[in-house]
Short mmCIF file of C-alpha atoms in Angstrom, two decimals:
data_model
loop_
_atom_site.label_atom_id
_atom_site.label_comp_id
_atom_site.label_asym_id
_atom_site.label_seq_id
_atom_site.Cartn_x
_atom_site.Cartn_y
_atom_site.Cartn_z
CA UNK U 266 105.03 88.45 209.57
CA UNK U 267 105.73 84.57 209.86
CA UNK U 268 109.15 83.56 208.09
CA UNK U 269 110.27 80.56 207.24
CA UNK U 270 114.29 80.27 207.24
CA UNK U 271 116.07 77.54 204.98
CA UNK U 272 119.41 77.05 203.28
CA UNK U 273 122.02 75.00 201.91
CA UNK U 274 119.69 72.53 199.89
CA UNK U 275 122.49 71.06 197.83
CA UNK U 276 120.34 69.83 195.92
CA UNK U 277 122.07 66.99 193.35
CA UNK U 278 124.74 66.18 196.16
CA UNK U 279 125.22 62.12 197.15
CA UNK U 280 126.44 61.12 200.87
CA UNK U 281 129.44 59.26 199.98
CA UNK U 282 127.74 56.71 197.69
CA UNK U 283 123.79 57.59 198.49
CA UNK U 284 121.65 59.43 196.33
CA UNK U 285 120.49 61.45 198.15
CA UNK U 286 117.65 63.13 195.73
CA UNK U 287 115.19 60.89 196.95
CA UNK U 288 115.19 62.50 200.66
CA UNK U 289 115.67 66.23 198.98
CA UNK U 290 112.31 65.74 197.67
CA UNK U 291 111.26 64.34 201.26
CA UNK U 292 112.49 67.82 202.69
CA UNK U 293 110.41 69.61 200.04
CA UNK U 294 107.61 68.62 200.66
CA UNK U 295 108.42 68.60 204.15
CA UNK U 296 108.61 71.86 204.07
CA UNK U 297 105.97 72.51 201.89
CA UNK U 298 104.00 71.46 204.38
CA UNK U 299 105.64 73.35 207.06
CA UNK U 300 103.89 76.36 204.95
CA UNK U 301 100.78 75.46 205.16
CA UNK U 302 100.49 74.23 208.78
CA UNK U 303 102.46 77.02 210.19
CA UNK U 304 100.44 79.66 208.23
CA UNK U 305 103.77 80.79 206.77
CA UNK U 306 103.82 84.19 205.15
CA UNK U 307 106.99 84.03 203.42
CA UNK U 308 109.87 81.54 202.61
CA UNK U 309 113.35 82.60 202.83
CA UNK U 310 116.19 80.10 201.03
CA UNK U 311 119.67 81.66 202.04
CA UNK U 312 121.99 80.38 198.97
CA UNK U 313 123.43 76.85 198.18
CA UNK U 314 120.19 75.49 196.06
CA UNK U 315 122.58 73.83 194.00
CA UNK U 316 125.11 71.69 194.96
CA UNK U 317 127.59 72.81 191.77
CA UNK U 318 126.97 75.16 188.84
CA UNK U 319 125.91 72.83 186.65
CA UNK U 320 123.50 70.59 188.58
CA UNK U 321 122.19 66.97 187.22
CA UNK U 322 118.77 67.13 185.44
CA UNK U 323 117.32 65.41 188.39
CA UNK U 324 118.30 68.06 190.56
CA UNK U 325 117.21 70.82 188.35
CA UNK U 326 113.39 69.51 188.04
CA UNK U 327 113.27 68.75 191.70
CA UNK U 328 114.26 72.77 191.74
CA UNK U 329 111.21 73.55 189.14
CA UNK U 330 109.08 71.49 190.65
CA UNK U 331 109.46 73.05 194.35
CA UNK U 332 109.01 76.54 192.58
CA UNK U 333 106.01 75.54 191.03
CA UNK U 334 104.47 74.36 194.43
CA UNK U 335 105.64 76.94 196.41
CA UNK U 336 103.45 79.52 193.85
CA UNK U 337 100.91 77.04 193.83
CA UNK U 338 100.53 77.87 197.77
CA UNK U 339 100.43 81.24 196.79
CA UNK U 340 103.48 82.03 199.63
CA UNK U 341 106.33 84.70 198.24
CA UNK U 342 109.54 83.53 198.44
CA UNK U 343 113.27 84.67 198.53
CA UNK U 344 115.75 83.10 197.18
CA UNK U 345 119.67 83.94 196.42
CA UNK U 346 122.74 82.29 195.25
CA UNK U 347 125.43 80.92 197.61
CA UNK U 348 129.15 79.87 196.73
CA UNK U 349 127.86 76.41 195.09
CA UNK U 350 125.47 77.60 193.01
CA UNK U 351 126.13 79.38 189.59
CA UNK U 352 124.38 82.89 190.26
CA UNK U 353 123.52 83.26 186.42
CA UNK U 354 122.00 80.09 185.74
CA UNK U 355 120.25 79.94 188.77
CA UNK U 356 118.93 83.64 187.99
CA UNK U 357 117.30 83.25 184.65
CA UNK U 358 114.37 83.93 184.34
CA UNK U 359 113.97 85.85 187.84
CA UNK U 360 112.18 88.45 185.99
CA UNK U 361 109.24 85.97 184.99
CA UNK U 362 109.71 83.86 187.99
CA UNK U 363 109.31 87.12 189.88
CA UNK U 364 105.57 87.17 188.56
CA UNK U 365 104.90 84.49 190.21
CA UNK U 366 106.07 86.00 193.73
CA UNK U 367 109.41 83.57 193.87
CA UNK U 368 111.93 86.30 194.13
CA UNK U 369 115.67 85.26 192.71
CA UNK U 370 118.25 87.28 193.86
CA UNK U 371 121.39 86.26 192.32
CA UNK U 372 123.26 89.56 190.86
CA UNK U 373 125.63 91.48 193.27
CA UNK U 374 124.36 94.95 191.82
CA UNK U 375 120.54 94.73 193.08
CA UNK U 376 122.17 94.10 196.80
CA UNK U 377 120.15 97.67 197.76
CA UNK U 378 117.39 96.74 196.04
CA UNK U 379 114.50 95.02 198.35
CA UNK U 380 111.68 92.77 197.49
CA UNK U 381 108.79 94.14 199.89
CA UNK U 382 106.30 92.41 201.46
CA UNK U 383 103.40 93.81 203.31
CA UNK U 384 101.69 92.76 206.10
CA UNK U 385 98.89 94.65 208.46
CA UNK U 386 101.82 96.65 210.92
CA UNK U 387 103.12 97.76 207.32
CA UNK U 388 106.09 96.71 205.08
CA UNK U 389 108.56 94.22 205.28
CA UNK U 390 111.69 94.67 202.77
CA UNK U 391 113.89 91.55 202.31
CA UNK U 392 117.16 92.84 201.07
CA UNK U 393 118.94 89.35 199.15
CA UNK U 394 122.97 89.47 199.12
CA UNK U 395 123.98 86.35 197.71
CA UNK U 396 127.59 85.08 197.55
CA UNK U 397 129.44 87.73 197.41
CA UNK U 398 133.07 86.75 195.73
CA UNK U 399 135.30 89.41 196.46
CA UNK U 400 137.77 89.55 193.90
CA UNK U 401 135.12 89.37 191.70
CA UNK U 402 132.55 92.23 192.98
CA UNK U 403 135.00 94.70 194.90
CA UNK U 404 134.78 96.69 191.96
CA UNK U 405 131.36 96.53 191.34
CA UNK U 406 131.20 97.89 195.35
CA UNK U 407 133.98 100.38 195.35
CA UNK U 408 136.40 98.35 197.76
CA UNK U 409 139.96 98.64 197.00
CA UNK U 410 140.23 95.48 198.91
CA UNK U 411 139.43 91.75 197.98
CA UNK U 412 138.28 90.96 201.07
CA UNK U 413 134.67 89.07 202.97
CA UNK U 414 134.40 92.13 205.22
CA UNK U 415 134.91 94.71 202.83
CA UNK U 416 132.63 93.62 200.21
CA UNK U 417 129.93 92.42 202.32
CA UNK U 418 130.23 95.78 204.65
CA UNK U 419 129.95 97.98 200.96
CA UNK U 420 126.43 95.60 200.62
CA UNK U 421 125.37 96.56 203.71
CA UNK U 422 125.95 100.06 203.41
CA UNK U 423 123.83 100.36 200.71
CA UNK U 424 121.21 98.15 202.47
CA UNK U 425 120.80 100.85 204.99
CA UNK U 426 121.26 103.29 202.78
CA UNK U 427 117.70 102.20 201.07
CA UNK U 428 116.18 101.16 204.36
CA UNK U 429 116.95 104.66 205.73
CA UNK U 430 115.05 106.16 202.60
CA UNK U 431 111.80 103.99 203.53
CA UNK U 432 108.84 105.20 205.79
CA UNK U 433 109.43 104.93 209.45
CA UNK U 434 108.29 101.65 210.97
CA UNK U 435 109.43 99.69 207.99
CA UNK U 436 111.23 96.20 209.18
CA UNK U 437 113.92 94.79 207.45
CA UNK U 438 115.44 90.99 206.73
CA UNK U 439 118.54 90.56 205.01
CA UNK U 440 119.38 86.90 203.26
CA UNK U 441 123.35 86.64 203.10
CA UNK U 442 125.66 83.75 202.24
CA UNK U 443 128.95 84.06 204.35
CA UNK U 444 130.78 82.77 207.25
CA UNK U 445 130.20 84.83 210.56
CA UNK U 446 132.20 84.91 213.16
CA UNK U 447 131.13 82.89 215.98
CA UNK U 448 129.48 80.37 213.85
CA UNK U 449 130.93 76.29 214.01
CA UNK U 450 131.70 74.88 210.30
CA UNK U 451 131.86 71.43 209.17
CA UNK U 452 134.06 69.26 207.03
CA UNK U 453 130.85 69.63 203.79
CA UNK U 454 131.45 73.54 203.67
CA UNK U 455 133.53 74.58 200.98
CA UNK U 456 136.42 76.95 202.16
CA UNK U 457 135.44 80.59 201.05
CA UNK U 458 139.03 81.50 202.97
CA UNK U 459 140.39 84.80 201.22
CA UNK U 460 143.77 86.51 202.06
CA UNK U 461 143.52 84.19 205.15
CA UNK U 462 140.36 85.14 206.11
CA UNK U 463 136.99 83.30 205.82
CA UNK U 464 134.93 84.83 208.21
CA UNK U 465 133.05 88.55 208.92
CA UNK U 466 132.21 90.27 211.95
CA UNK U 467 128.49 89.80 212.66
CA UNK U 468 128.23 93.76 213.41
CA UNK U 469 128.40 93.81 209.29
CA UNK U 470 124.79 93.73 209.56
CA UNK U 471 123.80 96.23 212.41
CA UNK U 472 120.75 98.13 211.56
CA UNK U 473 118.34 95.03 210.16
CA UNK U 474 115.99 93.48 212.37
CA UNK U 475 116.36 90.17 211.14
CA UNK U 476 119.73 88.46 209.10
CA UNK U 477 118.41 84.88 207.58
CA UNK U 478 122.28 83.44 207.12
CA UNK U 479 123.68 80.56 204.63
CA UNK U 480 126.64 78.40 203.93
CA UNK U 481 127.20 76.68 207.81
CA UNK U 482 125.73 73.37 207.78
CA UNK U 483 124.64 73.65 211.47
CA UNK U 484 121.68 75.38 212.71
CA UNK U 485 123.19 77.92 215.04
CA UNK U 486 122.64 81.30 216.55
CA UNK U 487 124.92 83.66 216.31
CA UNK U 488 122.71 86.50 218.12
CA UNK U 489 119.03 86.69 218.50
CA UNK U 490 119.00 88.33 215.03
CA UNK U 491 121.41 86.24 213.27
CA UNK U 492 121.10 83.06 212.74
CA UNK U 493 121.90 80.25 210.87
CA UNK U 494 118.89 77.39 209.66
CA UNK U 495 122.31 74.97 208.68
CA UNK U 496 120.99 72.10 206.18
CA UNK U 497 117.95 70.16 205.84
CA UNK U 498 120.26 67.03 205.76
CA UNK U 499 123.87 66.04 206.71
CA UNK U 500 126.16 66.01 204.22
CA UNK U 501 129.17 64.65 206.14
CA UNK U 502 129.78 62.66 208.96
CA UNK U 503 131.03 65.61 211.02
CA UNK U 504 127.05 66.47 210.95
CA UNK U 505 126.67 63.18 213.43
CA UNK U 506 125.54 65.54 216.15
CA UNK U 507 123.76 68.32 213.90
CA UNK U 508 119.50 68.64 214.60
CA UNK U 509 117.99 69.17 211.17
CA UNK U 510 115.75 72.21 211.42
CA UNK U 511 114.85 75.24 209.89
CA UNK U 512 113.69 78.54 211.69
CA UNK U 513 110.20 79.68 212.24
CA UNK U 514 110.23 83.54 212.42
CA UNK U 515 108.39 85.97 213.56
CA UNK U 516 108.40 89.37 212.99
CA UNK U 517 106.83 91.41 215.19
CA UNK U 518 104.79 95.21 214.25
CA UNK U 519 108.36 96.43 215.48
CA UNK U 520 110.84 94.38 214.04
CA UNK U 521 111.36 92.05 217.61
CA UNK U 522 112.21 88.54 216.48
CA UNK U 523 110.74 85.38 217.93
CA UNK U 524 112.09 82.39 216.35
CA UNK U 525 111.63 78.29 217.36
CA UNK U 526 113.20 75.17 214.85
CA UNK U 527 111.22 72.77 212.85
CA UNK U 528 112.58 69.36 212.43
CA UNK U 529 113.44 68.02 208.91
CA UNK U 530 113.02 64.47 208.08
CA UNK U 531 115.76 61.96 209.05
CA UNK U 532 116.28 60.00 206.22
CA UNK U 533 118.76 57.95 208.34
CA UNK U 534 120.93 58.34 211.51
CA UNK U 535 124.76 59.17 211.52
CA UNK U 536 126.94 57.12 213.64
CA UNK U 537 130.92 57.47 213.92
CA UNK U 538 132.22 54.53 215.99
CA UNK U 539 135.94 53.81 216.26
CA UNK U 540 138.35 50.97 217.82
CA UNK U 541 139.76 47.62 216.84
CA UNK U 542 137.36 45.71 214.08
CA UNK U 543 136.27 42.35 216.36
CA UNK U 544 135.52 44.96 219.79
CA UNK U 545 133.08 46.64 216.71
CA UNK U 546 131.52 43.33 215.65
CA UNK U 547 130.91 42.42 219.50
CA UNK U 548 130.19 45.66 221.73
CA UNK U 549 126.35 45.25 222.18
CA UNK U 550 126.39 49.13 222.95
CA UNK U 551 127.06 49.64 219.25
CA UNK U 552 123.15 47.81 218.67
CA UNK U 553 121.26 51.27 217.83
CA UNK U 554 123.87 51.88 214.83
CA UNK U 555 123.15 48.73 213.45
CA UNK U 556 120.34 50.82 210.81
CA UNK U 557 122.53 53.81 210.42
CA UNK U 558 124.94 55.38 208.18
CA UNK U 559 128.01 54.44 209.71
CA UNK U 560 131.76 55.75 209.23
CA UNK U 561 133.71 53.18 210.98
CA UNK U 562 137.72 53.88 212.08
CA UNK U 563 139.65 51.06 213.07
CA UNK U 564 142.58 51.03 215.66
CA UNK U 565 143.56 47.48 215.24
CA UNK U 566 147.47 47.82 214.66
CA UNK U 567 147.59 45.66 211.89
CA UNK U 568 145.02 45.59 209.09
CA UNK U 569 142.86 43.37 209.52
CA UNK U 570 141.45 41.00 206.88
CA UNK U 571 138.51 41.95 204.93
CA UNK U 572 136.83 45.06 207.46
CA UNK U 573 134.32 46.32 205.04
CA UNK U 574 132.66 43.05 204.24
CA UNK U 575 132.71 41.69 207.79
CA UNK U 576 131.57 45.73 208.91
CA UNK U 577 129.00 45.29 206.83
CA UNK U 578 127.64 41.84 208.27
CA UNK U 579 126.88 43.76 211.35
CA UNK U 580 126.52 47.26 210.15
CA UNK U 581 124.79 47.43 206.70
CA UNK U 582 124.58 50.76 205.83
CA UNK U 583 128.51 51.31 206.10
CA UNK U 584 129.46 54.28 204.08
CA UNK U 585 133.07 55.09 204.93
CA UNK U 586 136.14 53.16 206.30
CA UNK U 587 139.58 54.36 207.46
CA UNK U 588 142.61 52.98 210.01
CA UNK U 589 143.96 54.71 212.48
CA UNK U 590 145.99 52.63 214.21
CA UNK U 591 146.67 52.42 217.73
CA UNK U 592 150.66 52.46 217.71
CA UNK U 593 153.41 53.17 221.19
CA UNK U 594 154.99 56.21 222.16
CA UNK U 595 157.83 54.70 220.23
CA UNK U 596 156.21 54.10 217.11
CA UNK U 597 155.62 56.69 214.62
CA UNK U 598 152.74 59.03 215.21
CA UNK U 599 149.52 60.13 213.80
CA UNK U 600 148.62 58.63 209.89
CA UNK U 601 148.61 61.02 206.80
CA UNK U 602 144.44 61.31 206.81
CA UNK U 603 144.61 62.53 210.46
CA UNK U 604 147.44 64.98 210.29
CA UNK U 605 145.38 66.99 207.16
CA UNK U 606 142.25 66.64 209.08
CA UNK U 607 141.04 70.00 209.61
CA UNK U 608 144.08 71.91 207.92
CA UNK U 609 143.57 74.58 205.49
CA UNK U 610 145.37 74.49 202.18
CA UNK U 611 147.87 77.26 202.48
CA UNK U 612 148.68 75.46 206.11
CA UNK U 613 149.43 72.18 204.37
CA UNK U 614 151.35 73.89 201.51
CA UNK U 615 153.37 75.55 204.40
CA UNK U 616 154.05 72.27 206.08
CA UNK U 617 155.17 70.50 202.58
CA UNK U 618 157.72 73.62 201.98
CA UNK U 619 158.94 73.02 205.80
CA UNK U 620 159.06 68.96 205.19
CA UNK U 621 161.28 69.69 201.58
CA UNK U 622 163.18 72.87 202.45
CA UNK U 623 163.66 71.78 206.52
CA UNK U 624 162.43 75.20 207.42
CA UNK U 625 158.62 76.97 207.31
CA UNK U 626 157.75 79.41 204.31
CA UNK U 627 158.64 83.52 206.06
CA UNK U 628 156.16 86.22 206.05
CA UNK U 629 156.88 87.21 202.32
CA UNK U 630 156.66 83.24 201.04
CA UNK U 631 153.59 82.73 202.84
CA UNK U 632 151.59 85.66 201.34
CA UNK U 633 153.03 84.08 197.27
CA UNK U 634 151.32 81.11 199.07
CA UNK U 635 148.15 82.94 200.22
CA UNK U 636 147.93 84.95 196.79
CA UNK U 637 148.35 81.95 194.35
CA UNK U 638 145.87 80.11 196.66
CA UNK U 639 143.16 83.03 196.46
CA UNK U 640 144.09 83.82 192.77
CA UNK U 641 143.14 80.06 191.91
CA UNK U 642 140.22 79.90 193.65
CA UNK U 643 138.56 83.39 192.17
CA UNK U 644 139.81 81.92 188.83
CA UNK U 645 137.10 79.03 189.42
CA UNK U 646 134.86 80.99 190.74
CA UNK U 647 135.17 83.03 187.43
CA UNK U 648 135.24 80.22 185.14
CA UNK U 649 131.96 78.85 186.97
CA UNK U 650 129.97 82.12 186.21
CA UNK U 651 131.24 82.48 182.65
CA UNK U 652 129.71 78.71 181.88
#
């Protein structure tokens, strides 16, 4: 069986000021396309359609439209929720969308519940987990523990639990939003971090012959059955260096796994370039980012006058601009933008109690800290499926 691996669509999100709906509906057809050339049996869409719970109009009949096109083709597809979508809106009407061989999976409960395909070796069962919340499901799974491993691992055990039921020689692909261990992030992922911990152990998922992962923005392999397809576009300039693909799979008569990326469209090339604003005007190195989406950091030591205009002389499609100045051992040291770059909350609510108090939070303040950070962030997660 031919499978063709996709996530993170985000559909509705800008690039800094860019729509970026326009090239969305590029990648659709794109990879509607893909379908047909490839001879696909079988699209898989690993959470993250949405890029919020309440997506623009625009976004939401780009969404109809794809699912009308994809039945059209007359190719099943699978579908779940990640942590950006709302998994009730997104899931009405699964029943009747169902009919039409686009499977939504979008409720927790039906985790051991497959949608099965056939093809001539025999059947193919696609088990869809999509974002699983923990404080929000780890009773619905029996965990006494809010916690990415714990819930997940509960899914999974009643994943195998339904494959083991199944005649022999049945193959199995799981769909899963999460953050595996092993995988790279970038700075467009929203933190999922939970009692410190964002990340599960990819041996979550022994005993499937393929796992079709979301939420990572880069395409990445985490083992020859795991993998990530990362998104059809960059939606941050930490994505300068990603490949925009998705994976074409396939599935052997005994579940071996063959799998080889298809490029996505480029609506435009990312370029970071750095150092003081005239050596940026002049360095004719700097020629092939003269079309691209640039994020430009200057070093000069003192602002100079007007960067963004005179950037944008040169460099047209400037998107982002920041200073970092270039300053002595004597002078004081990195700015405020670059010290939180790449800090979690709960480390930059530890640093603010150490800058007030003159001394870090203990073990007992920094688990209130951990807490009150987790308890927020399952309250929104809350609020978003209650809209």
């Amino acid at each position: 069986m031919r499978l063709l691996h996709t996530s993170d669509w985000h559909l509705g999100r800008s690039f800094h000021r860019v729509n970026m709906l326009p090239a969305q509906a590029a990648f659709v057809d794109h990879l509607l396309g893909a379908v047909r050339e490839h001879r696909v049996d079988a699209v898989v869409v690993s959470g993250d359609v949405y890029d919020r719970a309440v997506p623009p109009l625009a976004a939401v009949e780009l969404f109809d439209d794809t699912l009308h096109k994809l039945a059209e083709l007359g190719v099943p597809a699978v579908m779940i929720s990640g942590n950006h979508d709302s998994a009730r809106r997104l899931g009405v009407g699964a029943g009747l969308i169902g009919r039409a061989g686009i499977h939504l999976r979008t409720d927790a409960a039906s985790a051991g519940t497959p949608v099965v395909l056939a093809d001539p070796f025999g059947d193919v069962a696609f088990y869809g987990l999509p974002y699983l919340e923990p404080a929000l499901v780890k009773d619905e799974f029996g965990v006494d523990k809010a916690a990415h491993e714990a819930v997940l691992g509960a899914a999974m055990d009643r994943v195998r639990a339904d494959l083991a039921a199944r005649p022999d020689g049945t193959r199995s692909v799981v769909l899963a939003h999460a953050f595996v261990t092993g995988g790279k992030g970038s700075d467009s992922e929203r933190d999922i971090t939970v009692g410190g911990v964002a990340s599960v152990p990819a041996r979550v998922f022994d005993g499937v012959d393929y796992v079709a992962l979301g939420h990572l923005h880069g395409c990445q392999t985490i083992t020859e059955r795991i993998r990530y397809s990362g998104s059809p576009l960059p939606y941050s300039f930490s994505e300068a260096d990603h490949r925009k693909t998705m994976w074409l799979v396939d599935l052997d008569a005994h579940g071996g796994v063959h799998a080889e990326r298809i490029d996505c469209p480029v609506p435009r090339a990312l370029a970071r370039i750095r150092g003081p604003l005239e050596e940026l005007l002049a360095d004719p190195a700097l020629a092939r980012h003269e079309d691209a989406w640039v994020e430009a950091t200057l070093t000069d030591p003192v602002r100079p006058a007007d960067p963004m205009v005179r950037l944008c002389e040169r460099f047209p499609h400037t998107l982002s601009l920041a200073f970092d100045p270039d300053r002595g051992p004597e002078e004081s040291g990195a700015s405020y933008a670059r010290r939180l770059a790449g800090r979690t909350d709960q480390q930059i609510a530890e640093d603010f109690v150490a800058h007030v108090r003159g001394a870090g939070p203990d073990d007992e303040e920094r688990a209130v800290l951990r807490d009150a950070f987790d308890a927020v962030r399952a309250d929104a997660a809350a609020q978003e499926v209650a809209r």
